[in-house]
Coordinates of C-alpha atoms in Angstrom, one line a residue:
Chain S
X37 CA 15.1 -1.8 1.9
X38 CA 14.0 -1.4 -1.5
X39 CA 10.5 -0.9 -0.7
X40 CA 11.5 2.0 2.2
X41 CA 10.9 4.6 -0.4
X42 CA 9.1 3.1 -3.1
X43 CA 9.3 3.8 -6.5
X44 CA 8.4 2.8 -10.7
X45 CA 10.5 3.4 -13.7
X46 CA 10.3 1.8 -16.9
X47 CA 11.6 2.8 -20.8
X48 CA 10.0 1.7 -24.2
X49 CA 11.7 1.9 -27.7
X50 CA 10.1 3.3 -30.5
X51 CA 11.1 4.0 -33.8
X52 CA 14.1 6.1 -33.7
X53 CA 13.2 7.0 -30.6
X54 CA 12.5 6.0 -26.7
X55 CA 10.6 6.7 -23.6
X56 CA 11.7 6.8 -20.1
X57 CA 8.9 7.5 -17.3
X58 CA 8.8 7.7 -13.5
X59 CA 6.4 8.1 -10.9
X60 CA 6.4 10.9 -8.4
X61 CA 5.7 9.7 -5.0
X62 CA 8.0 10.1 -2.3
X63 CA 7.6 7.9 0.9
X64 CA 8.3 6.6 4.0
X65 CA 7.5 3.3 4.2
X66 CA 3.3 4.0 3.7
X67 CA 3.3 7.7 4.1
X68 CA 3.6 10.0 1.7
X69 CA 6.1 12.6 1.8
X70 CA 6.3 14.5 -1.7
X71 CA 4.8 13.8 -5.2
X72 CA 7.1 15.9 -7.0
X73 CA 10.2 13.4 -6.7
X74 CA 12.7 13.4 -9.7
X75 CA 13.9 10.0 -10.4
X76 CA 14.6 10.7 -14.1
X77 CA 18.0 12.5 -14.2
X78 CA 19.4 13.9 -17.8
X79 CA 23.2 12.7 -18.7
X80 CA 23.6 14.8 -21.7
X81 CA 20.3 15.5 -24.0
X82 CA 20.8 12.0 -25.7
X83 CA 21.3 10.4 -22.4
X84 CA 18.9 9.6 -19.5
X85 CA 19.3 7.1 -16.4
X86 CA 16.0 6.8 -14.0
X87 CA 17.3 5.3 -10.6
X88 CA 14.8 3.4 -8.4
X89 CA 15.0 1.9 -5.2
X90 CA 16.1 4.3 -1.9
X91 CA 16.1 7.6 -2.6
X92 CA 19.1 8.9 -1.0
X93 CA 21.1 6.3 -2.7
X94 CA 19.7 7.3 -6.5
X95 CA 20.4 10.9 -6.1
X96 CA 23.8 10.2 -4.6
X97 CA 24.6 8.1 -7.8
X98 CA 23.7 10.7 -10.2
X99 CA 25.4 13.1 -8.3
X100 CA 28.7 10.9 -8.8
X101 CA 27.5 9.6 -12.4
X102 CA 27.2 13.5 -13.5
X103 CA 31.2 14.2 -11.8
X104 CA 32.6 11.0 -13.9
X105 CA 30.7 12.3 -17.5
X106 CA 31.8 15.6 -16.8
X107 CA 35.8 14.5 -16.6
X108 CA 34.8 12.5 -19.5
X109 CA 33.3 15.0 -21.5
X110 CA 36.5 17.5 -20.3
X111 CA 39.0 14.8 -21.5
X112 CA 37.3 13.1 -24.5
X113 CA 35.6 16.7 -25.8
X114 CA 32.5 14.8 -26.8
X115 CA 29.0 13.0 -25.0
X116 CA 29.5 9.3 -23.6
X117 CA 27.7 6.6 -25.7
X118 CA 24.6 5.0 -24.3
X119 CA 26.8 1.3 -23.9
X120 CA 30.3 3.0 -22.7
X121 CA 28.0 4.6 -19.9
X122 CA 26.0 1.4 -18.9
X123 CA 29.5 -0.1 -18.7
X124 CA 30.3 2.6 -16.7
X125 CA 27.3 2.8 -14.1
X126 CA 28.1 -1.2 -14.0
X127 CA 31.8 -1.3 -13.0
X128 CA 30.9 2.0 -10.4
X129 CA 28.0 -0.7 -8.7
X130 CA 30.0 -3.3 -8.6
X131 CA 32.5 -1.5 -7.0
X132 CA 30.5 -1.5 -4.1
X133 CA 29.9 -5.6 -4.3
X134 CA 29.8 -6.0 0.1
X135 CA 28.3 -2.7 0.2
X136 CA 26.0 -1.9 -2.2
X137 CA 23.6 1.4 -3.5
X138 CA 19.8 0.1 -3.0
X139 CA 19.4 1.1 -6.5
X140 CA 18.3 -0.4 -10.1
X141 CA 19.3 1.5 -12.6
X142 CA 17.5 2.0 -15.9
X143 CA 19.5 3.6 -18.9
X144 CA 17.8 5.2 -21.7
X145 CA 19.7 6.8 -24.6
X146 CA 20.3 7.3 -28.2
X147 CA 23.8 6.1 -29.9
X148 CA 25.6 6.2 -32.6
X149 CA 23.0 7.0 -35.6
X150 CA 20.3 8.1 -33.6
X151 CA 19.6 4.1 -32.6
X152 CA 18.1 4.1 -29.3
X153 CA 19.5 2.0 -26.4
X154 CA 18.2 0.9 -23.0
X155 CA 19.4 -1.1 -20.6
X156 CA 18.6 -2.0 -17.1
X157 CA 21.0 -3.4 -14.5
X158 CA 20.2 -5.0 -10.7
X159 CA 21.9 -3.4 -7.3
X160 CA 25.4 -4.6 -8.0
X161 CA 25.6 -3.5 -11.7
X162 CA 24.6 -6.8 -14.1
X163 CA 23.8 -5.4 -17.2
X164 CA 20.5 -6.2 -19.1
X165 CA 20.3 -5.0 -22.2
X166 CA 16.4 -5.0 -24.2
X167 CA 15.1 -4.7 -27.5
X168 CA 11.4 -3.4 -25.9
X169 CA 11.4 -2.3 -22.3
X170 CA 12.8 -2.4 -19.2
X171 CA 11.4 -2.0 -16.0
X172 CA 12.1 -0.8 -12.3
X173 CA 10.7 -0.5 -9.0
X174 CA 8.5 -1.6 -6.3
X175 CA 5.6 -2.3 -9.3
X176 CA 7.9 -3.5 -11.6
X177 CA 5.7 -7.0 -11.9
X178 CA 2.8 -5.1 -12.7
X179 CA 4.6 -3.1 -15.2
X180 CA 6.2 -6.3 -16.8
X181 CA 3.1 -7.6 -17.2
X182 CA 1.4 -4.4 -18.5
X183 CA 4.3 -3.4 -20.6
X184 CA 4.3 -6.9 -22.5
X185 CA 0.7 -6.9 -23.2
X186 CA 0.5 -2.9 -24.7
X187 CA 3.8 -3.0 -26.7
X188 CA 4.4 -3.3 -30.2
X189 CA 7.7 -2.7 -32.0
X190 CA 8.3 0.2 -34.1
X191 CA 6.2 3.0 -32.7
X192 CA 5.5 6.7 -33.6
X193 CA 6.8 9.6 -30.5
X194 CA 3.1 10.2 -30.1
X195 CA 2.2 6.7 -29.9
X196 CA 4.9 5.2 -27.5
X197 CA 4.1 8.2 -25.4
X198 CA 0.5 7.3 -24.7
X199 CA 1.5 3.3 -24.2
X200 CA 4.3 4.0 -22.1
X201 CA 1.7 6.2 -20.1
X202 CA -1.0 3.6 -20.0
X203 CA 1.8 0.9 -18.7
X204 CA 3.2 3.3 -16.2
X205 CA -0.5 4.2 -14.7
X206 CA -2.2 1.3 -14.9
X207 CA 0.8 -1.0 -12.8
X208 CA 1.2 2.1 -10.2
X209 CA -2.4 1.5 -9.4
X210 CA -1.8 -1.4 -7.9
X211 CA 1.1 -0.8 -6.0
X212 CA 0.9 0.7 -2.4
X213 CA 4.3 2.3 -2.5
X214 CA 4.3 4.1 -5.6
X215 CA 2.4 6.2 -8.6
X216 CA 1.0 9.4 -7.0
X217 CA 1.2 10.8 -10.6
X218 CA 4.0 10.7 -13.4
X219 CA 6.6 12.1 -15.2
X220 CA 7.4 10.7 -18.8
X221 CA 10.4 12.0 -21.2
X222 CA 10.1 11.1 -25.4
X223 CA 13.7 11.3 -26.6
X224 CA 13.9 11.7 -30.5
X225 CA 16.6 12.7 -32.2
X226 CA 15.3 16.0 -32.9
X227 CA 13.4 16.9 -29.4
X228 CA 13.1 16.3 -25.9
X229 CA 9.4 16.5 -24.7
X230 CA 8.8 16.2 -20.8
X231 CA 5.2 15.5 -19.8
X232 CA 3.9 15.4 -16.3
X233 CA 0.7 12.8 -16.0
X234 CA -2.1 13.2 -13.4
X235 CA -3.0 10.0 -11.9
X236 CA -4.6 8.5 -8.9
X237 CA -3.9 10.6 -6.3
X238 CA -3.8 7.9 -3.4
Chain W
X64 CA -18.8 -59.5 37.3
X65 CA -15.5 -58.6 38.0
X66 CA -14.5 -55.2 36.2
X67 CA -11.5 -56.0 33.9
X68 CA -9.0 -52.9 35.2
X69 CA -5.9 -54.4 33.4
X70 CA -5.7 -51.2 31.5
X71 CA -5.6 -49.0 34.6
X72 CA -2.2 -51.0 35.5
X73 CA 0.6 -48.4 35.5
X74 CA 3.6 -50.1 34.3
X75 CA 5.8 -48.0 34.7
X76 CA 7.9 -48.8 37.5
X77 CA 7.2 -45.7 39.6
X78 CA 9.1 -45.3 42.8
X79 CA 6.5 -43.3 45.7
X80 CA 7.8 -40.4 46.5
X81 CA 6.4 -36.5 45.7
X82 CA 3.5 -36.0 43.8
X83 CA 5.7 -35.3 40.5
X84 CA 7.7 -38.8 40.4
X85 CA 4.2 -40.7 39.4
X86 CA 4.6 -41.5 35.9
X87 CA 6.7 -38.1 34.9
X88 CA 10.1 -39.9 36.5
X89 CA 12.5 -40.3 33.7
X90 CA 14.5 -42.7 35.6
X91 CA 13.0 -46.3 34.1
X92 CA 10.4 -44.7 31.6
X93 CA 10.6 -45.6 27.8
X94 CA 10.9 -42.2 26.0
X95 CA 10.1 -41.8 22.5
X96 CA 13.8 -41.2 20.2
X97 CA 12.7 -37.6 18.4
X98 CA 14.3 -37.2 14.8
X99 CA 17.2 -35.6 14.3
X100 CA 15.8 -33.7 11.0
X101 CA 13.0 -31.5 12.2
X102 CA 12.9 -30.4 15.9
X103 CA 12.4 -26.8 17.2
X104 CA 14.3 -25.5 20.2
X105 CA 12.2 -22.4 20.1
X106 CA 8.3 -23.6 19.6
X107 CA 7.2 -20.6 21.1
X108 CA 9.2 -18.7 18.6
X109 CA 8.1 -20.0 15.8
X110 CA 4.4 -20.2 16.6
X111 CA 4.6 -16.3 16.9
X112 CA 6.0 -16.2 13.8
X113 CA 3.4 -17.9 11.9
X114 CA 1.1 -15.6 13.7
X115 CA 3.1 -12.5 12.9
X116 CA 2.8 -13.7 9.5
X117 CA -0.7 -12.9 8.7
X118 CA -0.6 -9.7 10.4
X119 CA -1.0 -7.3 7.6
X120 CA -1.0 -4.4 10.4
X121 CA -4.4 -2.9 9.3
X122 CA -4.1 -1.2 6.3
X123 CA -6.5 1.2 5.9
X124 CA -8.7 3.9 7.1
X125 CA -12.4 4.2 8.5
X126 CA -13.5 6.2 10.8
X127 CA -16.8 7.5 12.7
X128 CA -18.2 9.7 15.1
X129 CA -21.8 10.9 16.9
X130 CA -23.5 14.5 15.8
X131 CA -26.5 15.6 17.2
X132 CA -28.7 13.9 14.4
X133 CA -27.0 10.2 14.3
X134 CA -23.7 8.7 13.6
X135 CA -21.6 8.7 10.7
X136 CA -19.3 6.0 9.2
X137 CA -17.0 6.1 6.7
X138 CA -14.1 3.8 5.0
X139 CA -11.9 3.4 2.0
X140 CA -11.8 0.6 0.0
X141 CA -8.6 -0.7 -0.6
X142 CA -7.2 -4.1 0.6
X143 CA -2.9 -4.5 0.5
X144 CA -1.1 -7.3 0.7
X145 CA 2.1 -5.8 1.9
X146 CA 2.9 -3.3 -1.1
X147 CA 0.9 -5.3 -3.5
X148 CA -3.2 -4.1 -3.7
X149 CA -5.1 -7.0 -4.1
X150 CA -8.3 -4.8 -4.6
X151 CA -9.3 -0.8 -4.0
X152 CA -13.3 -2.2 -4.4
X153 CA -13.6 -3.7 -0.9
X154 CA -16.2 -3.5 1.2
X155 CA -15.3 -2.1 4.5
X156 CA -18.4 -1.2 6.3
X157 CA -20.4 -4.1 7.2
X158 CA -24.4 -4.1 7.8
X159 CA -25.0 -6.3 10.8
X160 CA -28.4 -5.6 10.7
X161 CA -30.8 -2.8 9.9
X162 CA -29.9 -0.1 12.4
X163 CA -26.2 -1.4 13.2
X164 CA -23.2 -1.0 11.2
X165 CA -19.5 -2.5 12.1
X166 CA -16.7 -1.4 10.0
X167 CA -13.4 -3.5 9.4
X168 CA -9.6 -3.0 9.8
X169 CA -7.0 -5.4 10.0
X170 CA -7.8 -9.4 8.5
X171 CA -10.7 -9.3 6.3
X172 CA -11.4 -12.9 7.1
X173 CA -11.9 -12.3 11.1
X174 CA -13.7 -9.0 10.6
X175 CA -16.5 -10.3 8.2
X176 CA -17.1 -13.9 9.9
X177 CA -17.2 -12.4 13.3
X178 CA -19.6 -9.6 12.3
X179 CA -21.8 -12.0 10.2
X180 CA -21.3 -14.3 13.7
X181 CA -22.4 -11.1 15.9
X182 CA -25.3 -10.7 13.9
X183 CA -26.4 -13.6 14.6
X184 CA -26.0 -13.4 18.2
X185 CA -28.1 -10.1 18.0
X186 CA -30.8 -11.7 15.7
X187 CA -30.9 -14.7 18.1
X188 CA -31.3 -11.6 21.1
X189 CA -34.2 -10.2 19.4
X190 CA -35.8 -13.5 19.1
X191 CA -35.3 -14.5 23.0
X192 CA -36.1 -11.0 24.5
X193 CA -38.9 -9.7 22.2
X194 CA -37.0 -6.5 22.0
X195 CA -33.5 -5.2 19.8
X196 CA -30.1 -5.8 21.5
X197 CA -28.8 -2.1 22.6
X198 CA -25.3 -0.9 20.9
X199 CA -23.2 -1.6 24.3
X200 CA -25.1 -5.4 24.8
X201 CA -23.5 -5.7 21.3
X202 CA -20.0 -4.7 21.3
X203 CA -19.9 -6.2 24.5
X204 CA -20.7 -9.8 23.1
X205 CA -18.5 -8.8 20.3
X206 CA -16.0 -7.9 22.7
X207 CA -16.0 -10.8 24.7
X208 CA -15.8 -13.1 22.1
X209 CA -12.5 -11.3 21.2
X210 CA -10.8 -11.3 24.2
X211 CA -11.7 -15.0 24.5
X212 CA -9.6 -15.0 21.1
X213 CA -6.7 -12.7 22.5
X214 CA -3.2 -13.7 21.9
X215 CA -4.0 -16.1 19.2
X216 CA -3.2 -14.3 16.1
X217 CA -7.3 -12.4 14.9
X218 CA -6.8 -8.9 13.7
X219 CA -9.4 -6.7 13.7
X220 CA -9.7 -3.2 14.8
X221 CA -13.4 -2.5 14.3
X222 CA -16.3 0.4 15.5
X223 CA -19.8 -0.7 16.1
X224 CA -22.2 2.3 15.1
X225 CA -25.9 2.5 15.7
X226 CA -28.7 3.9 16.6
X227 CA -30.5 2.4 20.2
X228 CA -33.7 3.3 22.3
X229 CA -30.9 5.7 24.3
X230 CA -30.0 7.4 20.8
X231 CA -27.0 7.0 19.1
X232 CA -24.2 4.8 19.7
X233 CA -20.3 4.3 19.1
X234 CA -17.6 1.7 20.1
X235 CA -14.5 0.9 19.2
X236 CA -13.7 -3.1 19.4
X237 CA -10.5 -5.0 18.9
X238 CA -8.9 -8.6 19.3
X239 CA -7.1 -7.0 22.0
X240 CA -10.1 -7.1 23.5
X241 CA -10.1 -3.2 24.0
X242 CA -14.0 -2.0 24.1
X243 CA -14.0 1.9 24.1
X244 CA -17.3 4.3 24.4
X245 CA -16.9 6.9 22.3
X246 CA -17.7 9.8 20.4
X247 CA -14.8 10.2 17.2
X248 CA -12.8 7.3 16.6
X249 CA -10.8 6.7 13.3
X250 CA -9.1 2.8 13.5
X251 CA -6.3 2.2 10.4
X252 CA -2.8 2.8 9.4
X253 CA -4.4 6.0 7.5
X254 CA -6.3 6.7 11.0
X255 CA -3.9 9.6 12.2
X256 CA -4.4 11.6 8.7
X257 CA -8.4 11.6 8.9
X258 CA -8.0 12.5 13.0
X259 CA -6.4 16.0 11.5
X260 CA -9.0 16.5 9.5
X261 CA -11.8 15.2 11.8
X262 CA -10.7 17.0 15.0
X263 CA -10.5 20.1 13.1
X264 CA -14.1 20.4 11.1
X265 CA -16.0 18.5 14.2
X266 CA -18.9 20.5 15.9
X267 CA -21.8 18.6 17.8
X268 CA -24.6 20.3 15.9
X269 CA -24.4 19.8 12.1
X270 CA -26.8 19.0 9.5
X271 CA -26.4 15.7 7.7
X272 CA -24.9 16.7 4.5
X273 CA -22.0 18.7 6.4
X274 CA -21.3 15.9 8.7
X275 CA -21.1 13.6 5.8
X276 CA -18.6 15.9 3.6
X277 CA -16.3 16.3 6.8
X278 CA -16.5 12.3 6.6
X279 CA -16.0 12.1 3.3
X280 CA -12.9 14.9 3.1
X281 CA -11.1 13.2 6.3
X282 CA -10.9 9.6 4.5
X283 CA -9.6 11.6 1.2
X284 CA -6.8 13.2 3.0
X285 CA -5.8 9.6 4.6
X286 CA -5.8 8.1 1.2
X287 CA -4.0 10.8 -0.5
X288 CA -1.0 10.7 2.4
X289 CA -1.3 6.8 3.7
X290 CA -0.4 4.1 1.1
X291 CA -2.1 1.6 2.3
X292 CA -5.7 3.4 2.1
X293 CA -7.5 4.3 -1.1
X294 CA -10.0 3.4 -4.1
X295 CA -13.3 5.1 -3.1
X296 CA -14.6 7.0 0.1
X297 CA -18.3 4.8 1.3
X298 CA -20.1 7.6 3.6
X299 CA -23.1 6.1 6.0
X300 CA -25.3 7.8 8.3
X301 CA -27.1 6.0 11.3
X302 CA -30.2 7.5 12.3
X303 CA -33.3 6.6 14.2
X304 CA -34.9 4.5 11.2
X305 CA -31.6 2.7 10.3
X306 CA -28.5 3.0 8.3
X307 CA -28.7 4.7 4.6
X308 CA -25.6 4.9 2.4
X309 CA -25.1 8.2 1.4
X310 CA -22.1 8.2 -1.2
X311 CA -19.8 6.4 -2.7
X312 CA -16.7 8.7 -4.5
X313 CA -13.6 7.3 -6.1
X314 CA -10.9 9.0 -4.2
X315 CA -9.0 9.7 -7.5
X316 CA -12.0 11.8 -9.1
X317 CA -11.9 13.4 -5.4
X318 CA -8.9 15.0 -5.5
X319 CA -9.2 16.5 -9.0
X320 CA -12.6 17.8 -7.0
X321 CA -10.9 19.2 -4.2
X322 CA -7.7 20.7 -5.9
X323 CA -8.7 21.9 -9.6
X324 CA -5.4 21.8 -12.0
X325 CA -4.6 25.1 -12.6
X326 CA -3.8 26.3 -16.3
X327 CA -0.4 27.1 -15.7
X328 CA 0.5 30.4 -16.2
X329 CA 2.3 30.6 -19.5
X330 CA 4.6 34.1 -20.2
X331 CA 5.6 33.3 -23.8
X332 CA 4.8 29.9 -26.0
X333 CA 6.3 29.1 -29.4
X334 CA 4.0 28.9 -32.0
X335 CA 3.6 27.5 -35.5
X336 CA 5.6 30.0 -37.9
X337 CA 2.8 28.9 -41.0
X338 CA 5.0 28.1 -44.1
X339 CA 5.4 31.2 -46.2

């Protein structure tokens, strides 16, 4: 069921900064539907979760994850932290233990000090926190391997952009299910860049 | 000499009676004690299942079809084990011999041994009737062999192309045993994407290169939409003197071909303020 829609997302740290990308395909089983699919969503401008697995599952946890940081934000009058929000997205999968979203989160932010955070988590919300990447997805083998093989600690915006790229493009190629091009997000604590990537289209 | 028939003794002590009670009766016959560990109540089951196993529900596209001046075949290249691509370089369209070309879908095992086999068969034709095996002799062999194979777990969906003494030929093959005369065929999970396109650009009369771009623009659109299909686009032509490859694209370079990015259009853009 995780491979009905098909998906990639993975997140790098740099220096003082991170990287969250996504493919862009869209499918039904093995045909395409739409390669404009948005499966990085934006918390607050420091925040970002990218939800892989089924697709009507990821936007409808967004959609709820977006209600419970809005209360917070009413009550608390400030932005969630990166780890007070994986706890969050944790507890709300669990919740669901016998009936669970067909989705693996991947939370990307930047907390207190401008440190950046990510964490991934599996369907029912056990939390795996990284120093270097994470990964998601139908190609999320490939991307291990090509993530652990391109990066190096401490890396530049410009430079974590074009490895993160590399690791997205190269792993989608050899995945049926997803690629189709990609969408990639460099978080530092002064911008937001969003690039779209043109890839293999098939 | 008296012929030692000790070991034709039954001893198993049959009653007569119908011609099932011989040695089948279970009344007095030693059976064999089965395990309790490992039997199957449902063999016929489980043997499907080990069948269903390998079948990898052809992944991919190639199509071909018959113009006034030959036939032409084209494939893509990729090869998927369920999401995973083991390769996007394969080989998909296979020479049998000079003037015949077969093209594989489903188990790359079964289609290249029993083209490589049917080749044979038509080399060993040639040999024993001083004259070339016609494209129907040949996909009926192929055929026959196939449905001699039915139900036992081969996948292939395959066309035989060529060019005979009656001019050229097409047939669609498959471990069904289906043989179908044709003149447009497209066999693959990406098959019903390139049938749009095909259907649509196809006219009898067409010079080579046109034929081959409506080939080659079909198999793009089935990689671009199916994910089991993609890596490059081979294009072949069959014509009286034989098959000639005429291209070989990577599908990815393709699209950027076929859809140019547009700059997008930008209204205002922030620009360096230079420090005063």
């Amino acid at each position: 069921i995780f491979e009905y829609n098909g998906s990639a997302v993975v997140a790098m740290v740099g220096k003082n900064c991170f990287a969250i990308a996504s493919d862009r395909r869209l499918g039904v089983q093995l045909q395409t539907v739409a390669t404009d699919f948005q499966r990085v969503f934006e918390i607050h401008p420091k925040l970002y979760i990218g939800l892989s697995g089924l697709a009507s599952d990821a936007q409808t946890l967004y959609q709820r994850l977006v209600f419970k940081h809005k209360l917070y934000q009413l009550r608390e009058e400030r932005d969630m932290k990166p780890e007070t929000f994986a706890s969050l997205v944790s507890a709300m999968l669990y919740e669901k233990r016998f009936g669970p979203y067909f989705c693996q989160p991947i939370i990307a932010g930047l907390g207190q000090d401008d440190v950046p955070f990510i964490c991934t988590m599996d369907c029912i919300g056990a939390k795996e926190l990284a120093k270097d990447f994470v990964v998601s997805g139908t190609a999320s083998e490939s991307l291990y391997g090509a993530c652990e093989s391109m990066y190096k600690p401490n890396m530049e915006p410009d430079e974590l952009f074009e490895t993160i790229s590399q690791a997205l493009l190269s792993s989608v190629d050899r995945d049926c299910l997803s690629g189709w091009g990609g969408y990639v997000l460099v978080v530092t604590p002064t911008e937001v860049t969003e690039r779209v990537l043109k890839g293999r289209m098939d | 000499m008296r012929l030692d028939t000790s070991a034709l003794d039954n001893h198993f002590a049959a009653p007569a009676g119908n011609e099932f009670s011989g040695i089948l009766a279970t009344d007095n016959v030693p059976s064999l004690e089965f395990p309790e560990v490992a039997t199957c109540n449902d063999f016929d089951g489980f043997q499907k299942a080990t069948k269903e196993m390998l079948n990898h529900k052809k992944g991919t596209t190639t199509l071909a079809f018959i113009f006034d001046k030959g036939v032409i075949v084209a494939a893509d290249s990729r090869a998927s084990m369920g999401g995973y691509i083991s390769s996007q370089t394969v080989r998909k369209i296979i020479e049998i011999n000079p003037y015949m070309l077969g093209t594989m879908a489903g188990g790359a095992a079964d289609c290249q041994f029993w083209h490589r086999n049917l080749g044979v068969k038509c080399r060993l034709h040639e040999l024993a009737n001083k004259r070339r095996i016609s494209i129907a002799g040949s996909s009926k062999t192929l055929a026959n062999i196939l449905y001699s194979y039915r139900g036992m777990g081969l996948s292939i969906g395959t066309m035989i192309a060529g060019f005979d003494e009656t001019g050229p030929g097409l047939y669609y093959v498959d471990s069904e045993g289906a043989r179908l005369k044709g003149t447009r065929f497209s066999v693959g999970s990406g098959s019903l994407y390139a049938y749009g396109i095909l259907d649509e650009g196809y006219k009898f009369s067409m010079p080579i290169e046109e034929a081959a771009e409506l080939a080659r623009r079909a198999i793009y659109h089935a990689t671009h939409r199916d994910g089991a299909s993609g890596g490059c686009v081979s294009v072949y032509y069959v014509g009286p003197d034989g098959w000639k490859k005429l291209s070989g694209d990577d599908v990815g370079e393709l699209h950027y071909q076929y859809n140019p990015v547009q700059e997008a259009f930008v209204e205002q853009q922030m620009a360096e303020v230079p420090a005063a």
